[in-house]
Coordinates of C-alpha atoms and ligand atoms in Angstrom, one line a residue:
Q1 CA 88.7 24.8 27.5
P2 CA 86.2 23.0 25.4
P3 CA 83.1 21.0 26.9
S4 CA 83.5 18.0 28.2
T5 CA 81.0 16.7 25.9
Y6 CA 82.8 18.4 22.8
E7 CA 84.1 16.2 19.9
P8 CA 85.2 17.1 16.5
L9 CA 82.7 15.6 14.3
N10 CA 84.1 13.4 11.1
E11 CA 82.2 11.6 8.5
N12 CA 81.2 9.1 10.8
T13 CA 80.1 10.6 13.8
V14 CA 78.2 13.5 11.8
V15 CA 76.0 10.7 10.3
Q16 CA 75.3 9.3 13.6
F17 CA 74.4 12.9 14.8
V18 CA 72.0 13.6 12.1
K19 CA 70.0 10.3 12.2
K20 CA 68.8 11.5 15.5
L21 CA 67.5 14.6 14.7
N22 CA 65.2 12.6 12.2
Y23 CA 65.1 14.7 8.8
F24 CA 66.1 12.2 7.0
T25 CA 64.3 8.8 7.0
E26 CA 65.5 6.1 9.1
D27 CA 66.8 4.1 6.6
A28 CA 68.3 6.6 4.8
A29 CA 71.6 5.5 3.0
L30 CA 73.4 8.8 3.7
Q31 CA 76.4 10.2 1.8
V32 CA 78.8 12.5 3.7
R33 CA 81.7 14.8 2.5
E34 CA 83.8 17.4 4.6
I35 CA 83.8 20.5 1.9
G36 CA 85.1 23.0 4.1
D37 CA 87.7 25.1 3.0
G38 CA 89.0 27.0 5.9
N39 CA 91.4 26.1 9.2
L40 CA 88.2 27.4 11.8
N41 CA 85.3 25.1 11.2
L42 CA 84.3 21.6 9.7
V43 CA 81.5 21.8 6.8
F44 CA 80.2 18.7 6.1
H45 CA 77.4 18.4 3.7
I46 CA 75.2 14.9 4.1
V47 CA 72.8 14.1 1.0
D48 CA 70.1 11.3 0.7
E49 CA 70.1 10.4 -2.9
S50 CA 67.5 8.6 -2.9
H51 CA 64.8 11.1 -1.4
A52 CA 66.7 14.1 -3.1
K53 CA 67.2 15.5 0.6
S54 CA 70.0 17.3 1.4
I55 CA 71.4 19.5 4.8
I56 CA 74.7 20.8 5.9
V57 CA 76.6 20.9 9.4
K58 CA 79.0 23.2 10.1
Q59 CA 80.7 22.8 12.9
A60 CA 83.4 25.2 14.9
L61 CA 86.9 23.8 15.9
P62 CA 87.9 24.7 19.4
Y63 CA 91.3 26.7 17.4
A64 CA 92.4 28.6 14.8
K65 CA 95.6 27.9 13.2
V66 CA 97.3 31.1 12.3
V67 CA 100.9 31.4 11.1
G68 CA 101.5 27.6 11.6
E69 CA 100.1 27.9 15.8
S70 CA 97.2 26.7 17.3
W71 CA 95.2 29.3 18.8
P72 CA 92.3 28.3 21.3
L73 CA 89.0 30.1 19.7
T74 CA 85.8 30.2 21.5
L75 CA 82.7 27.5 20.0
E76 CA 80.5 30.1 20.8
R77 CA 80.9 31.1 17.3
A78 CA 78.5 28.3 16.2
R79 CA 76.1 30.3 17.9
F80 CA 77.0 33.9 16.9
E81 CA 76.4 32.4 13.3
S82 CA 73.2 30.6 13.8
S83 CA 71.9 33.5 15.8
Y84 CA 73.0 36.0 13.1
L85 CA 71.2 33.5 10.3
Q86 CA 68.1 33.6 12.6
K87 CA 67.8 37.3 13.3
A88 CA 68.5 38.1 9.4
A89 CA 66.0 35.7 8.5
E90 CA 63.4 38.1 10.3
Y91 CA 63.6 40.3 8.0
V92 CA 65.3 38.5 4.6
P93 CA 64.1 35.3 5.0
N94 CA 65.7 35.1 1.2
L95 CA 69.0 35.8 1.5
V96 CA 70.4 33.5 4.5
P97 CA 69.6 30.2 4.4
K98 CA 67.6 28.4 6.9
V99 CA 69.2 27.4 10.0
H100 CA 67.4 23.9 11.5
Y101 CA 69.0 23.4 14.7
Y102 CA 72.0 24.3 17.0
D103 CA 74.1 22.2 19.6
E104 CA 75.7 24.0 21.9
S105 CA 78.0 21.4 23.2
L106 CA 79.5 20.4 20.1
G107 CA 79.7 23.6 18.8
L108 CA 77.6 23.4 15.5
F109 CA 74.7 24.0 13.5
V110 CA 72.6 22.3 10.9
M111 CA 71.7 24.6 8.0
D112 CA 69.8 24.5 4.0
D113 CA 72.2 22.8 1.4
L114 CA 73.4 25.8 -1.0
S115 CA 75.4 23.2 -3.1
S116 CA 73.3 24.8 -6.1
H117 CA 74.9 28.3 -5.3
L118 CA 78.6 29.2 -6.3
I119 CA 80.5 31.0 -4.1
L120 CA 80.9 34.8 -5.6
R121 CA 84.1 35.0 -5.2
K122 CA 84.9 32.2 -7.7
G123 CA 82.2 33.6 -9.9
T124 CA 83.6 36.8 -10.3
I125 CA 86.8 35.6 -11.0
E126 CA 85.5 33.5 -14.0
G127 CA 83.6 36.8 -15.2
I128 CA 80.2 36.0 -15.0
Q129 CA 77.3 38.4 -14.0
Y130 CA 75.0 38.4 -11.3
P131 CA 71.6 40.6 -11.9
H132 CA 70.1 41.0 -8.7
L133 CA 73.8 40.7 -6.6
A134 CA 73.8 44.8 -6.0
R135 CA 70.1 45.1 -5.2
D136 CA 70.3 41.9 -2.7
I137 CA 73.3 43.0 -0.6
G138 CA 71.8 46.4 -0.2
T139 CA 68.6 45.3 0.8
F140 CA 70.1 43.0 2.8
V141 CA 72.4 45.3 4.7
A142 CA 69.2 47.8 4.7
K143 CA 67.3 46.0 6.6
V144 CA 69.3 43.8 9.1
T145 CA 71.2 47.0 9.8
F146 CA 68.2 49.2 10.3
Y147 CA 66.1 46.7 12.3
T148 CA 69.0 46.1 14.9
S149 CA 70.1 49.6 15.4
D150 CA 68.6 52.7 17.4
F151 CA 66.3 53.9 14.8
Y152 CA 64.1 51.1 15.3
L153 CA 64.4 48.9 18.4
H154 CA 63.2 50.3 21.9
P155 CA 66.8 51.2 23.7
F156 CA 66.2 48.5 26.3
E157 CA 65.6 45.7 22.9
K158 CA 68.8 47.1 21.4
K159 CA 71.1 46.5 24.5
Q160 CA 69.4 43.3 25.3
L161 CA 70.7 42.6 21.6
V162 CA 73.9 43.7 21.7
K163 CA 74.5 41.5 24.7
Q164 CA 73.9 38.5 22.6
F165 CA 76.2 39.9 19.9
I166 CA 79.6 40.4 22.4
N167 CA 81.8 39.0 20.3
P168 CA 85.4 39.8 21.5
E169 CA 87.6 36.6 20.4
L170 CA 86.3 37.0 16.1
C171 CA 86.3 41.1 17.0
K172 CA 89.9 40.9 18.0
I173 CA 91.3 38.6 14.7
T174 CA 89.8 41.4 12.9
E175 CA 91.2 44.1 15.0
D176 CA 94.4 42.5 14.5
L177 CA 94.2 41.4 10.8
V178 CA 92.4 43.9 9.2
F179 CA 93.3 47.6 11.2
T180 CA 96.5 46.7 13.1
D181 CA 99.4 43.9 11.6
P182 CA 98.8 45.1 7.7
F183 CA 100.1 49.1 9.3
F184 CA 103.4 47.8 11.1
D185 CA 105.7 45.2 10.8
H186 CA 104.1 42.5 12.0
E187 CA 104.7 38.2 11.4
T188 CA 101.4 38.0 10.1
N189 CA 101.8 40.2 7.0
D190 CA 102.6 38.0 4.2
F191 CA 103.7 39.7 1.1
P192 CA 106.4 39.1 -1.7
T193 CA 109.7 41.1 -1.1
E194 CA 109.1 42.8 -4.9
I195 CA 106.5 44.6 -3.4
R196 CA 108.3 45.4 0.1
E197 CA 109.3 49.3 -1.0
A198 CA 105.6 49.9 -1.3
V199 CA 105.0 48.1 1.7
E200 CA 107.3 50.3 4.1
Q201 CA 106.1 53.4 1.7
L202 CA 102.9 52.7 3.1
W203 CA 104.5 51.8 6.9
N204 CA 106.2 55.3 6.8
D205 CA 102.9 57.1 6.4
S206 CA 102.2 58.7 9.3
E207 CA 98.9 60.1 8.1
L208 CA 97.6 57.2 7.1
R209 CA 98.2 55.3 9.9
H210 CA 96.9 58.1 12.3
E211 CA 93.5 58.2 9.8
V212 CA 93.7 53.9 10.1
A213 CA 93.9 54.7 13.9
K214 CA 90.7 56.5 13.8
L215 CA 88.7 53.5 11.9
K216 CA 90.0 51.2 14.0
F217 CA 88.4 52.9 17.2
Q218 CA 85.2 53.5 15.3
F219 CA 85.1 49.5 14.9
L220 CA 85.6 49.3 18.4
T221 CA 83.4 51.5 20.4
Q222 CA 80.6 52.2 17.8
A223 CA 77.7 49.6 18.3
E224 CA 75.2 51.2 15.8
A225 CA 73.3 48.1 14.3
L226 CA 74.2 44.1 14.0
L227 CA 76.8 43.5 11.2
H228 CA 77.2 40.5 9.7
G229 CA 81.2 41.4 10.2
D230 CA 82.9 39.1 7.2
L231 CA 81.3 40.5 4.4
H232 CA 83.5 39.4 1.8
T233 CA 83.0 37.7 -1.5
G234 CA 83.7 34.4 -0.1
S235 CA 80.5 34.8 2.4
I236 CA 77.7 34.8 -0.6
F237 CA 76.5 32.2 -2.4
V238 CA 75.0 33.3 -5.8
T239 CA 73.5 31.9 -8.9
P240 CA 72.3 34.7 -11.4
E241 CA 68.8 34.6 -9.8
S242 CA 69.5 34.3 -6.2
T243 CA 71.6 35.5 -3.5
K244 CA 72.4 34.1 -0.5
V245 CA 74.7 35.4 2.5
I246 CA 76.8 32.9 5.0
D247 CA 79.3 32.9 7.3
P248 CA 78.5 35.4 9.8
E249 CA 80.5 33.8 13.0
F250 CA 81.8 37.5 13.0
S251 CA 79.0 38.8 13.8
F252 CA 78.9 41.7 16.4
F253 CA 77.6 45.4 16.8
G254 CA 79.3 47.8 15.0
P255 CA 79.8 50.3 12.6
I256 CA 77.3 49.7 10.0
G257 CA 79.7 50.8 7.1
F258 CA 81.9 47.9 8.0
D259 CA 80.0 45.7 6.1
L260 CA 79.5 47.9 2.7
G261 CA 82.9 49.2 2.8
Q262 CA 84.2 44.8 3.2
F263 CA 81.8 43.8 0.7
F264 CA 82.9 47.2 -1.5
A265 CA 86.5 46.3 -1.3
N266 CA 85.8 42.6 -2.7
I267 CA 84.4 44.0 -5.6
I268 CA 87.0 46.5 -5.7
L269 CA 90.0 43.4 -5.6
S270 CA 87.9 41.8 -8.8
Y271 CA 87.9 44.6 -10.7
L272 CA 91.9 45.1 -10.7
S273 CA 92.3 41.6 -11.1
Q274 CA 90.1 41.4 -14.5
E275 CA 93.8 43.0 -16.1
A276 CA 94.7 39.8 -15.6
H277 CA 91.8 37.3 -15.6
I278 CA 90.3 38.5 -19.0
L279 CA 92.3 39.0 -21.6
S280 CA 90.3 40.7 -24.2
S281 CA 89.7 44.2 -23.5
K282 CA 86.8 44.4 -24.7
E283 CA 85.1 41.6 -22.8
R284 CA 87.4 43.1 -19.7
K285 CA 86.1 46.4 -19.8
Q286 CA 82.2 44.9 -20.0
Y287 CA 82.7 43.1 -17.1
Q288 CA 84.3 46.0 -15.0
S289 CA 81.9 48.0 -16.3
Y290 CA 79.3 45.6 -14.6
L291 CA 81.4 46.0 -11.2
V292 CA 81.3 49.2 -11.1
D293 CA 77.5 49.1 -11.6
T294 CA 77.0 46.4 -9.2
L295 CA 78.9 49.3 -6.6
K296 CA 76.7 51.8 -7.6
Q297 CA 73.5 49.7 -7.1
T298 CA 74.7 48.1 -3.6
W299 CA 75.1 51.8 -2.2
S300 CA 72.1 52.9 -4.1
S301 CA 70.0 50.4 -2.8
F302 CA 70.8 50.4 0.2
K303 CA 70.1 54.0 0.6
Q304 CA 66.8 53.4 -0.5
E305 CA 65.9 50.8 1.7
F306 CA 67.4 52.6 4.5
S307 CA 66.0 55.8 4.0
K308 CA 62.4 54.1 3.6
L309 CA 62.7 52.1 6.9
W310 CA 64.1 54.8 8.8
E311 CA 60.9 57.0 7.2
N312 CA 57.9 54.5 7.4
E313 CA 59.5 52.9 11.0
G314 CA 61.8 54.9 12.4
N315 CA 60.8 55.0 16.4
E316 CA 63.8 57.3 17.9
V317 CA 62.1 60.7 17.8
Y318 CA 65.1 62.6 16.0
T319 CA 64.2 59.8 12.9
Q320 CA 61.6 62.2 12.7
V321 CA 63.7 65.6 12.8
P322 CA 64.5 66.7 8.8
G323 CA 68.4 66.6 7.9
T324 CA 69.0 63.0 10.4
L325 CA 68.8 60.8 7.9
E326 CA 70.7 62.5 5.7
S327 CA 73.7 63.1 7.8
F328 CA 73.6 59.3 9.2
L329 CA 73.7 58.2 5.6
G330 CA 76.7 60.7 5.0
K331 CA 78.5 59.0 8.0
V332 CA 77.8 55.7 6.9
W333 CA 79.2 56.3 3.3
V334 CA 82.1 58.1 4.8
D335 CA 82.8 55.3 6.6
A336 CA 82.5 52.5 4.3
V337 CA 84.7 54.2 2.0
G338 CA 87.5 54.2 5.0
F339 CA 86.5 50.5 5.7
A340 CA 86.8 49.4 2.4
G341 CA 90.6 51.2 2.0
C342 CA 91.1 48.9 5.1
E343 CA 90.1 45.5 3.8
V344 CA 91.8 46.1 -0.1
I345 CA 95.2 46.6 1.9
R346 CA 95.1 44.0 4.2
R347 CA 93.7 41.4 1.6
T348 CA 96.5 42.5 -0.5
I349 CA 100.1 42.6 2.6
G350 CA 98.1 40.7 5.8
L351 CA 97.5 37.1 6.6
A352 CA 94.7 36.5 4.4
H353 CA 95.0 37.0 0.9
V354 CA 92.2 37.0 -2.1
A355 CA 92.2 34.3 -5.0
D356 CA 91.5 37.4 -7.0
L357 CA 95.1 38.1 -6.9
D358 CA 97.0 35.4 -5.4
T359 CA 96.4 33.2 -8.2
I360 CA 97.6 35.6 -11.0
Q361 CA 100.2 33.3 -12.7
D362 CA 102.3 36.4 -14.1
L363 CA 104.2 37.4 -11.7
T364 CA 105.2 41.2 -12.5
Q365 CA 101.7 41.7 -13.2
Q366 CA 100.5 40.1 -9.7
Y367 CA 102.9 41.9 -8.1
Q368 CA 102.2 45.4 -10.3
L369 CA 98.7 45.1 -9.4
K370 CA 99.3 44.5 -6.1
E371 CA 101.3 47.7 -5.9
K372 CA 98.0 49.6 -7.1
A373 CA 95.7 47.7 -4.7
L374 CA 98.1 49.3 -1.4
E375 CA 98.0 52.7 -3.9
L376 CA 94.0 52.7 -4.2
G377 CA 93.2 51.9 -0.2
T378 CA 95.4 54.3 1.0
Y379 CA 93.6 56.9 -1.3
F380 CA 90.4 55.7 -0.1
I381 CA 91.5 55.9 3.9
K382 CA 92.9 59.4 3.7
N383 CA 90.6 61.0 1.5
R384 CA 87.0 59.6 2.7
T385 CA 85.8 62.8 3.7
Q386 CA 86.2 64.4 0.2
I387 CA 84.9 61.2 -1.4
T388 CA 81.4 62.1 -1.2
N389 CA 79.6 59.9 -3.6
M390 CA 79.6 56.7 -5.7
E391 CA 81.1 58.3 -9.0
Q392 CA 83.8 60.0 -7.3
L393 CA 84.9 57.1 -6.0
I394 CA 84.8 55.5 -8.9
Q395 CA 86.6 57.9 -10.9
V396 CA 89.4 57.4 -8.3
F397 CA 90.4 54.2 -10.0
Y398 CA 89.3 54.9 -13.7
Q399 CA 92.5 57.6 -13.3
E400 CA 94.9 54.9 -11.7
Ligands
LIG1 P1 84.3 29.1 7.1 O1 83.9 30.0 8.1 O2 85.3 28.1 7.5 O3 84.9 30.2 6.6 P2 82.2 28.8 5.7 O4 81.0 29.1 6.0 O5 82.4 30.1 4.7 O6 83.1 28.3 6.1 O7 82.1 27.6 4.8 C1 83.1 26.9 3.9 C2 82.8 26.3 2.8 O8 82.0 25.4 2.8 C3 81.9 27.3 1.7 O9 83.1 28.0 1.0 C4 81.5 26.8 0.8 O10 82.2 25.6 0.0 C5 81.0 25.7 2.2 N1 79.4 25.5 2.7 C6 79.3 26.3 3.4 N2 78.4 26.6 4.0 C7 77.5 26.0 2.9 C8 76.0 25.6 2.8 N3 75.3 26.2 3.6 N4 75.8 25.1 1.5 C9 76.5 24.5 1.0 N5 78.2 24.5 0.4 C10 78.3 25.4 2.2
LIG2 MG1 86.2 30.0 4.3
LIG3 MG1 83.8 32.2 5.5
LIG4 MG1 84.1 32.0 8.4

């Protein structure tokens, strides 16, 4: 039950609310628009044109609409989201919107307006290149995860932080929608009958299910570091010069490879879908090679930054023992490949799809690409320990 002080704001009440925060002048004529696109939250864009000032208010709704029904969902996710953004700002202030205010009883927080940026998924569907994206995301994941891990924090501090990010309800959504439902004949799945044969093949693949079970169990149990938890290309705002990570309401302590794997998977889905989005084969190859570079550079930036932090700022005694860094990075890589496989599959046949594939007008082509995505995802999951580096991973989808 939401607290009695809670009410979902509307365009009138949100103005009354922000006026009390003294961010705008008393007499400012504010313009408001609700710009959210989801089923979980309200996002208000509030502008004072005469002073060229603007702000975003994001409010959690006490329910989520899933398969036509309303499911109660904790308002606490506004706290998870704003706390994560504030924590990340300690290490990568230029890569997140600044949080100005958090209100527990209304389940909302106020942050910088990033309207000058574009959601990365829209940019990649349009074929736009972002030269700093890979370095920024690699650095982002490396810093946020290293500084919240046992390699850096005192074990008491680490466990204190873990407690603040116990996020069972949002984790359950991932456990179901990423790791479980797509691998069973579950009612939340959503795919055209034309690809049903390929989907049934996946459901009948016991080796695949066995490997997904391992990945799900890792997600459930491995509190390596603070994760964003939903790092797909719809959670990243970009311009060619700037990268901002948003929407960390799924944040929790989990295996580091999960954030990287989700990002990789969404870039891979973009790669596949360019077959339909960019008609000129020369331009398409160019853009796909940019996406491949993005994958490579994200991993190499992550590795480089994480290694530097480990060597210079590692406090855990074993960080100084030769070989421990390499074996940990090896683990993160294998996990990332496996998690990427799960994400590719669930975005193709699960509840939440990606516009990259679903907007493809030629349905025959759309279904072919979806089947290809299922093959790739399956291959990543089953062969993740054999795919030892990014070159090999990329080879897999060149061969397809
Ligand atoms: P949800 O959790 O509902 O997915 P998001 O945080 O992803 O919410 O925001 C939904 C949409 O609202 C984004 O795709 C973007 O268009 C807009 N939005 C969110 N945060 C901001 C912001 N700080 N500045 C400008 N627009 C934003
Ligand atoms: Mg959304
Ligand atoms: Mg979102
Ligand atoms: Mg969200």
